PDB file of C-alpha atoms in Angstrom:
ATOM      1  CA  ALA A   1       0.073   0.025  -0.020  1.00  0.00           C
ATOM      2  CA  GLN A   2       1.173   3.367  -0.574  1.00  0.00           C
ATOM      3  CA  THR A   3       2.046   6.223   2.188  1.00  0.00           C
ATOM      4  CA  VAL A   4       2.157   9.538   1.813  1.00  0.00           C
ATOM      5  CA  THR A   5       4.316  11.807   4.805  1.00  0.00           C
ATOM      6  CA  GLN A   6       4.074  15.343   5.391  1.00  0.00           C
ATOM      7  CA  SER A   7       6.535  15.832   8.000  1.00  0.00           C
ATOM      8  CA  GLN A   8       5.896  19.455   9.165  1.00  0.00           C
ATOM      9  CA  PRO A   9       2.669  19.962  11.185  1.00  0.00           C
ATOM     10  CA  GLU A  10       2.882  23.799  10.801  1.00  0.00           C
ATOM     11  CA  MET A  11       4.628  26.096   8.673  1.00  0.00           C
ATOM     12  CA  SER A  12       4.349  30.086   8.580  1.00  0.00           C
ATOM     13  CA  VAL A  13       5.937  32.557   6.201  1.00  0.00           C
ATOM     14  CA  GLN A  14       5.628  36.370   5.699  1.00  0.00           C
ATOM     15  CA  GLU A  15       3.580  37.703   3.043  1.00  0.00           C
ATOM     16  CA  ALA A  16       5.426  38.521  -0.252  1.00  0.00           C
ATOM     17  CA  GLU A  17       8.341  35.636   0.734  1.00  0.00           C
ATOM     18  CA  THR A  18       8.685  32.259  -0.575  1.00  0.00           C
ATOM     19  CA  VAL A  19       8.065  28.972   1.240  1.00  0.00           C
ATOM     20  CA  THR A  20       8.682  25.466   0.630  1.00  0.00           C
ATOM     21  CA  LEU A  21       6.106  22.570   1.885  1.00  0.00           C
ATOM     22  CA  SER A  22       7.755  18.894   2.086  1.00  0.00           C
ATOM     23  CA  CYS A  23       6.205  15.668   1.164  1.00  0.00           C
ATOM     24  CA  THR A  24       7.588  12.263   0.812  1.00  0.00           C
ATOM     25  CA  TYR A  25       5.803   8.958  -0.591  1.00  0.00           C
ATOM     26  CA  ASP A  26       6.360   5.436  -0.614  1.00  0.00           C
ATOM     27  CA  THR A  27       5.269   3.180  -3.377  1.00  0.00           C
ATOM     28  CA  SER A  28       6.322   0.062  -5.336  1.00  0.00           C
ATOM     29  CA  GLU A  29       4.624   1.902  -8.686  1.00  0.00           C
ATOM     30  CA  SER A  30       6.410   3.250 -11.567  1.00  0.00           C
ATOM     31  CA  ASP A  31       2.893   5.156 -12.768  1.00  0.00           C
ATOM     32  CA  TYR A  32       1.264   7.441 -10.893  1.00  0.00           C
ATOM     33  CA  TYR A  33       0.221  11.250  -9.877  1.00  0.00           C
ATOM     34  CA  LEU A  34       0.592  13.388  -7.243  1.00  0.00           C
ATOM     35  CA  PHE A  35      -1.316  16.604  -6.051  1.00  0.00           C
ATOM     36  CA  TRP A  36      -1.284  18.986  -3.639  1.00  0.00           C
ATOM     37  CA  TYR A  37      -4.544  20.175  -2.575  1.00  0.00           C
ATOM     38  CA  LYS A  38      -5.358  23.361  -0.443  1.00  0.00           C
ATOM     39  CA  GLN A  39      -8.020  23.367   2.349  1.00  0.00           C
ATOM     40  CA  PRO A  40      -8.662  26.738   3.953  1.00  0.00           C
ATOM     41  CA  PRO A  41     -10.883  27.424   6.971  1.00  0.00           C
ATOM     42  CA  SER A  42     -14.195  26.827   4.651  1.00  0.00           C
ATOM     43  CA  ARG A  43     -12.846  23.340   4.215  1.00  0.00           C
ATOM     44  CA  GLN A  44     -13.503  23.425   0.515  1.00  0.00           C
ATOM     45  CA  MET A  45     -10.615  21.195  -0.907  1.00  0.00           C
ATOM     46  CA  ILE A  46      -8.968  23.466  -3.741  1.00  0.00           C
ATOM     47  CA  LEU A  47      -6.755  21.677  -6.525  1.00  0.00           C
ATOM     48  CA  VAL A  48      -3.319  23.734  -6.358  1.00  0.00           C
ATOM     49  CA  ILE A  49      -1.122  21.407  -8.495  1.00  0.00           C
ATOM     50  CA  ARG A  50      -0.594  18.057 -10.233  1.00  0.00           C
ATOM     51  CA  GLN A  51       2.445  16.254 -10.776  1.00  0.00           C
ATOM     52  CA  GLU A  52       2.380  13.211 -13.362  1.00  0.00           C
ATOM     53  CA  ALA A  53       5.334  10.785 -12.179  1.00  0.00           C
ATOM     54  CA  TYR A  54       6.364  10.063 -16.154  1.00  0.00           C
ATOM     55  CA  LYS A  55       6.860  13.643 -16.527  1.00  0.00           C
ATOM     56  CA  GLN A  56      10.269  14.712 -15.710  1.00  0.00           C
ATOM     57  CA  GLN A  57       9.332  18.272 -15.682  1.00  0.00           C
ATOM     58  CA  ASN A  58       8.089  19.921 -12.653  1.00  0.00           C
ATOM     59  CA  ALA A  59       4.770  21.289 -13.030  1.00  0.00           C
ATOM     60  CA  THR A  60       4.343  25.097 -12.234  1.00  0.00           C
ATOM     61  CA  GLU A  61       0.933  26.892 -11.784  1.00  0.00           C
ATOM     62  CA  ASN A  62       1.440  30.668 -11.457  1.00  0.00           C
ATOM     63  CA  ARG A  63       3.177  31.158  -8.055  1.00  0.00           C
ATOM     64  CA  PHE A  64       2.911  27.443  -7.378  1.00  0.00           C
ATOM     65  CA  SER A  65       5.473  25.108  -8.327  1.00  0.00           C
ATOM     66  CA  VAL A  66       6.596  21.467  -7.365  1.00  0.00           C
ATOM     67  CA  ASN A  67      10.173  20.067  -7.242  1.00  0.00           C
ATOM     68  CA  PHE A  68       9.548  16.166  -7.937  1.00  0.00           C
ATOM     69  CA  GLN A  69      12.489  13.974  -7.122  1.00  0.00           C
ATOM     70  CA  LYS A  70      11.160  10.557  -8.400  1.00  0.00           C
ATOM     71  CA  ALA A  71      14.050   8.345  -7.249  1.00  0.00           C
ATOM     72  CA  ALA A  72      13.980  10.020  -3.667  1.00  0.00           C
ATOM     73  CA  LYS A  73       9.833   9.757  -3.976  1.00  0.00           C
ATOM     74  CA  SER A  74       9.904  13.477  -2.961  1.00  0.00           C
ATOM     75  CA  PHE A  75       7.210  16.232  -4.040  1.00  0.00           C
ATOM     76  CA  SER A  76       7.492  19.591  -2.164  1.00  0.00           C
ATOM     77  CA  LEU A  77       5.400  22.471  -2.953  1.00  0.00           C
ATOM     78  CA  LYS A  78       7.080  25.896  -3.373  1.00  0.00           C
ATOM     79  CA  ILE A  79       4.567  28.920  -2.958  1.00  0.00           C
ATOM     80  CA  SER A  80       6.584  32.349  -4.292  1.00  0.00           C
ATOM     81  CA  ASP A  81       5.287  35.738  -3.257  1.00  0.00           C
ATOM     82  CA  SER A  82       3.055  34.537  -0.669  1.00  0.00           C
ATOM     83  CA  GLN A  83      -0.314  36.213  -0.249  1.00  0.00           C
ATOM     84  CA  LEU A  84      -2.325  36.031   3.045  1.00  0.00           C
ATOM     85  CA  GLY A  85      -5.240  34.007   0.760  1.00  0.00           C
ATOM     86  CA  ASP A  86      -2.704  31.281   1.002  1.00  0.00           C
ATOM     87  CA  ALA A  87      -3.048  30.150   4.541  1.00  0.00           C
ATOM     88  CA  ALA A  88      -4.761  27.182   4.843  1.00  0.00           C
ATOM     89  CA  MET A  89      -4.238  23.374   5.219  1.00  0.00           C
ATOM     90  CA  TYR A  90      -2.174  22.041   2.550  1.00  0.00           C
ATOM     91  CA  PHE A  91      -2.694  18.225   1.528  1.00  0.00           C
ATOM     92  CA  CYS A  92      -0.121  16.330  -0.508  1.00  0.00           C
ATOM     93  CA  ALA A  93      -1.929  13.275  -2.277  1.00  0.00           C
ATOM     94  CA  TYR A  94      -0.874  10.148  -4.259  1.00  0.00           C
ATOM     95  CA  ARG A  95      -2.967   8.487  -7.047  1.00  0.00           C
ATOM     96  CA  SER A  96      -2.035   5.036  -8.283  1.00  0.00           C
ATOM     97  CA  PHE A  97      -2.406   5.333 -12.338  1.00  0.00           C
ATOM     98  CA  ALA A  98      -3.516   1.392 -12.067  1.00  0.00           C
ATOM     99  CA  GLY A  99      -7.318   0.680 -11.648  1.00  0.00           C
ATOM    100  CA  GLY A 100      -8.415  -2.031  -9.260  1.00  0.00           C
ATOM    101  CA  THR A 101      -8.383  -1.223  -5.485  1.00  0.00           C
ATOM    102  CA  SER A 102      -6.511   1.954  -7.149  1.00  0.00           C
ATOM    103  CA  TYR A 103      -9.821   3.194  -8.893  1.00  0.00           C
ATOM    104  CA  GLY A 104     -10.730   6.682  -7.373  1.00  0.00           C
ATOM    105  CA  LYS A 105      -8.894   6.644  -4.254  1.00  0.00           C
ATOM    106  CA  LEU A 106      -6.492   9.331  -3.472  1.00  0.00           C
ATOM    107  CA  THR A 107      -3.944   8.719  -0.307  1.00  0.00           C
ATOM    108  CA  PHE A 108      -3.380  11.672   1.515  1.00  0.00           C
ATOM    109  CA  GLY A 109      -0.446  13.049   4.069  1.00  0.00           C
ATOM    110  CA  GLN A 110      -1.246  14.655   7.175  1.00  0.00           C
ATOM    111  CA  GLY A 111      -1.181  17.842   5.920  1.00  0.00           C
ATOM    112  CA  THR A 112       0.649  21.366   6.611  1.00  0.00           C
ATOM    113  CA  ILE A 113      -0.682  23.910   8.187  1.00  0.00           C
ATOM    114  CA  LEU A 114       0.485  27.341   6.428  1.00  0.00           C
ATOM    115  CA  THR A 115       0.353  30.510   8.577  1.00  0.00           C
ATOM    116  CA  VAL A 116       0.811  33.988   6.527  1.00  0.00           C
ATOM    117  CA  HIS A 117       1.807  36.872   8.534  1.00  0.00           C
ATOM    118  CA  PRO A 118       1.212  40.320   7.227  1.00  0.00           C
TER     119      PRO A 118
ATOM    120  CA  LYS B   1     -19.913  25.250 -14.898  1.00  0.00           C
ATOM    121  CA  ALA B   2     -21.049  24.070 -11.349  1.00  0.00           C
ATOM    122  CA  GLY B   3     -18.988  22.678  -8.895  1.00  0.00           C
ATOM    123  CA  VAL B   4     -19.479  19.671  -6.644  1.00  0.00           C
ATOM    124  CA  THR B   5     -22.516  20.044  -4.533  1.00  0.00           C
ATOM    125  CA  GLN B   6     -22.899  18.146  -1.270  1.00  0.00           C
ATOM    126  CA  THR B   7     -26.023  18.507   0.716  1.00  0.00           C
ATOM    127  CA  PRO B   8     -26.969  18.784   3.802  1.00  0.00           C
ATOM    128  CA  ARG B   9     -23.943  21.062   5.015  1.00  0.00           C
ATOM    129  CA  TYR B  10     -24.218  20.294   8.710  1.00  0.00           C
ATOM    130  CA  LEU B  11     -25.944  17.062  10.379  1.00  0.00           C
ATOM    131  CA  ILE B  12     -26.639  16.527  13.793  1.00  0.00           C
ATOM    132  CA  LYS B  13     -27.596  13.023  14.701  1.00  0.00           C
ATOM    133  CA  THR B  14     -27.574  10.982  17.905  1.00  0.00           C
ATOM    134  CA  ARG B  15     -25.784   7.427  18.353  1.00  0.00           C
ATOM    135  CA  GLY B  16     -28.117   4.445  16.787  1.00  0.00           C
ATOM    136  CA  GLN B  17     -29.619   6.743  13.969  1.00  0.00           C
ATOM    137  CA  GLN B  18     -28.845   6.462  10.351  1.00  0.00           C
ATOM    138  CA  VAL B  19     -27.829   9.312   7.856  1.00  0.00           C
ATOM    139  CA  THR B  20     -27.713   9.747   4.097  1.00  0.00           C
ATOM    140  CA  LEU B  21     -25.434  12.616   2.581  1.00  0.00           C
ATOM    141  CA  SER B  22     -25.755  13.485  -1.362  1.00  0.00           C
ATOM    142  CA  CYS B  23     -23.588  14.448  -3.694  1.00  0.00           C
ATOM    143  CA  SER B  24     -24.004  16.083  -7.266  1.00  0.00           C
ATOM    144  CA  PRO B  25     -20.932  16.026  -9.040  1.00  0.00           C
ATOM    145  CA  ILE B  26     -19.453  18.421 -11.814  1.00  0.00           C
ATOM    146  CA  SER B  27     -21.561  17.871 -15.351  1.00  0.00           C
ATOM    147  CA  GLY B  28     -19.894  15.226 -17.085  1.00  0.00           C
ATOM    148  CA  HIS B  29     -18.298  13.462 -14.431  1.00  0.00           C
ATOM    149  CA  ARG B  30     -19.168   9.890 -14.216  1.00  0.00           C
ATOM    150  CA  SER B  31     -17.021   9.027 -11.178  1.00  0.00           C
ATOM    151  CA  VAL B  32     -17.672  10.196  -7.380  1.00  0.00           C
ATOM    152  CA  SER B  33     -15.424   9.133  -4.524  1.00  0.00           C
ATOM    153  CA  TRP B  34     -16.112   9.631  -0.533  1.00  0.00           C
ATOM    154  CA  TYR B  35     -14.131  10.464   2.019  1.00  0.00           C
ATOM    155  CA  GLN B  36     -13.814  11.305   5.605  1.00  0.00           C
ATOM    156  CA  GLN B  37     -11.862  13.487   7.324  1.00  0.00           C
ATOM    157  CA  THR B  38     -11.465  13.582  11.341  1.00  0.00           C
ATOM    158  CA  PRO B  39      -8.682  15.481  13.200  1.00  0.00           C
ATOM    159  CA  GLY B  40      -7.236  11.712  14.519  1.00  0.00           C
ATOM    160  CA  GLN B  41      -7.236   9.815  11.361  1.00  0.00           C
ATOM    161  CA  GLY B  42      -6.636  12.914   8.756  1.00  0.00           C
ATOM    162  CA  LEU B  43      -8.382  12.078   5.178  1.00  0.00           C
ATOM    163  CA  GLN B  44      -9.531   8.780   4.703  1.00  0.00           C
ATOM    164  CA  PHE B  45     -11.113   6.942   1.672  1.00  0.00           C
ATOM    165  CA  LEU B  46     -14.240   5.191   1.849  1.00  0.00           C
ATOM    166  CA  PHE B  47     -15.673   4.230  -1.571  1.00  0.00           C
ATOM    167  CA  GLU B  48     -15.891   5.283  -5.103  1.00  0.00           C
ATOM    168  CA  TYR B  49     -18.872   4.700  -7.966  1.00  0.00           C
ATOM    169  CA  PHE B  50     -18.423   4.781 -11.556  1.00  0.00           C
ATOM    170  CA  SER B  51     -21.281   4.278 -13.536  1.00  0.00           C
ATOM    171  CA  GLU B  52     -23.588   3.247 -10.956  1.00  0.00           C
ATOM    172  CA  THR B  53     -21.256   0.649 -10.026  1.00  0.00           C
ATOM    173  CA  GLN B  54     -18.858   0.807  -6.815  1.00  0.00           C
ATOM    174  CA  ARG B  55     -15.351  -0.180  -8.318  1.00  0.00           C
ATOM    175  CA  ASN B  56     -13.265   0.324  -4.962  1.00  0.00           C
ATOM    176  CA  LYS B  57     -14.180   0.345  -1.187  1.00  0.00           C
ATOM    177  CA  GLY B  58     -11.926   1.929   1.884  1.00  0.00           C
ATOM    178  CA  ASN B  59     -11.615  -0.014   5.255  1.00  0.00           C
ATOM    179  CA  PHE B  60     -14.953   0.936   6.796  1.00  0.00           C
ATOM    180  CA  PRO B  61     -17.326  -1.183   8.533  1.00  0.00           C
ATOM    181  CA  GLY B  62     -20.413  -2.235   6.682  1.00  0.00           C
ATOM    182  CA  ARG B  63     -22.447   0.276   8.590  1.00  0.00           C
ATOM    183  CA  PHE B  64     -20.926   2.750   5.806  1.00  0.00           C
ATOM    184  CA  SER B  65     -22.770   2.221   2.045  1.00  0.00           C
ATOM    185  CA  GLY B  66     -23.430   4.027  -1.050  1.00  0.00           C
ATOM    186  CA  ARG B  67     -24.863   4.312  -4.071  1.00  0.00           C
ATOM    187  CA  GLN B  68     -24.804   6.024  -7.487  1.00  0.00           C
ATOM    188  CA  PHE B  69     -27.751   6.685  -9.487  1.00  0.00           C
ATOM    189  CA  SER B  70     -28.058   7.030 -13.512  1.00  0.00           C
ATOM    190  CA  ASN B  71     -27.362  10.805 -13.307  1.00  0.00           C
ATOM    191  CA  SER B  72     -24.269  10.329 -11.756  1.00  0.00           C
ATOM    192  CA  ARG B  73     -25.298  11.893  -8.292  1.00  0.00           C
ATOM    193  CA  SER B  74     -24.233   9.564  -5.382  1.00  0.00           C
ATOM    194  CA  GLU B  75     -25.271   8.837  -1.886  1.00  0.00           C
ATOM    195  CA  MET B  76     -23.822   7.543   1.160  1.00  0.00           C
ATOM    196  CA  ASN B  77     -25.288   6.041   4.388  1.00  0.00           C
ATOM    197  CA  VAL B  78     -24.215   5.624   7.687  1.00  0.00           C
ATOM    198  CA  SER B  79     -26.180   3.072   9.552  1.00  0.00           C
ATOM    199  CA  THR B  80     -26.071   2.892  13.246  1.00  0.00           C
ATOM    200  CA  LEU B  81     -23.949   6.126  13.940  1.00  0.00           C
ATOM    201  CA  GLU B  82     -21.211   5.903  16.404  1.00  0.00           C
ATOM    202  CA  LEU B  83     -19.708   8.849  18.057  1.00  0.00           C
ATOM    203  CA  GLY B  84     -16.738   8.161  16.305  1.00  0.00           C
ATOM    204  CA  ASP B  85     -18.082   8.865  12.999  1.00  0.00           C
ATOM    205  CA  SER B  86     -18.608  12.670  13.675  1.00  0.00           C
ATOM    206  CA  ALA B  87     -16.693  14.401  10.696  1.00  0.00           C
ATOM    207  CA  LEU B  88     -16.203  16.018   7.820  1.00  0.00           C
ATOM    208  CA  TYR B  89     -17.244  13.884   4.700  1.00  0.00           C
ATOM    209  CA  LEU B  90     -16.020  14.926   1.713  1.00  0.00           C
ATOM    210  CA  CYS B  91     -17.192  13.791  -1.905  1.00  0.00           C
ATOM    211  CA  ALA B  92     -14.886  14.428  -4.841  1.00  0.00           C
ATOM    212  CA  SER B  93     -16.041  14.052  -8.499  1.00  0.00           C
ATOM    213  CA  SER B  94     -13.857  12.967 -11.839  1.00  0.00           C
ATOM    214  CA  ILE B  95     -14.785  11.818 -15.390  1.00  0.00           C
ATOM    215  CA  GLY B  96     -13.711   8.297 -14.450  1.00  0.00           C
ATOM    216  CA  GLN B  97     -10.258   7.759 -15.690  1.00  0.00           C
ATOM    217  CA  SER B  98      -7.231   6.704 -13.819  1.00  0.00           C
ATOM    218  CA  SER B  99      -5.732   9.910 -15.141  1.00  0.00           C
ATOM    219  CA  ASP B 100      -8.356  11.979 -13.805  1.00  0.00           C
ATOM    220  CA  THR B 101      -8.270  14.936 -11.551  1.00  0.00           C
ATOM    221  CA  GLN B 102     -10.786  14.805  -8.486  1.00  0.00           C
ATOM    222  CA  TYR B 103     -12.480  17.752  -7.494  1.00  0.00           C
ATOM    223  CA  PHE B 104     -13.819  18.343  -4.244  1.00  0.00           C
ATOM    224  CA  GLY B 105     -17.131  19.431  -3.004  1.00  0.00           C
ATOM    225  CA  PRO B 106     -17.651  21.717   0.560  1.00  0.00           C
ATOM    226  CA  GLY B 107     -18.192  18.507   2.752  1.00  0.00           C
ATOM    227  CA  THR B 108     -21.031  17.891   5.166  1.00  0.00           C
ATOM    228  CA  ARG B 109     -20.212  18.069   8.477  1.00  0.00           C
ATOM    229  CA  LEU B 110     -21.994  15.340  10.584  1.00  0.00           C
ATOM    230  CA  THR B 111     -21.826  15.346  14.573  1.00  0.00           C
ATOM    231  CA  VAL B 112     -22.857  12.723  16.631  1.00  0.00           C
ATOM    232  CA  LEU B 113     -24.102  12.976  20.054  1.00  0.00           C
TER     233      LEU B 113
END
């Protein structure tokens, strides 16, 4: 079974600065997908960024980028020019490419609470 | 396109009762997955439905069940509620392929007294 670990329960950053959230995962599969979701106080889970394991290029979405190290099974999220609206719980998630017992299943890490200071 | 909707948003029940939660996916999405979120256990996968068939199930007791209708709307039911069932229940929809991204609804907050 796959596991996802976020070792930073809490992180803080000053507005306009850069912060990196860490995520490691364990899998024996070669094809999979990784995601970062954001959950603000409203509790709505919002997709931040997605990475396909077969792509060597790191995904980027505006101020959000990832550092995907497949061999190290590491998937960190970098938030540049942090804004007050970035304050939320961030979850790293894994999804298998295979079907069967992996259909529709995301495996989540424990989450990292990000605080943004003005 | 409208997002994923969940009803009701909040529920209060007592032990032993049963509850039904509803999820309407994004138009065109045929897969609905359900998750339970608690402070202690985090986010855990309950089950996934695609075209009215359960394709996958997480490690939850049989008190947790679900179904999906022909319009892709899904319901989950919890019978004989226990205090430990208090949680935020999230549903997520996707097209149904293994490469899909899941999009989440706002959740239903269930409190069991």
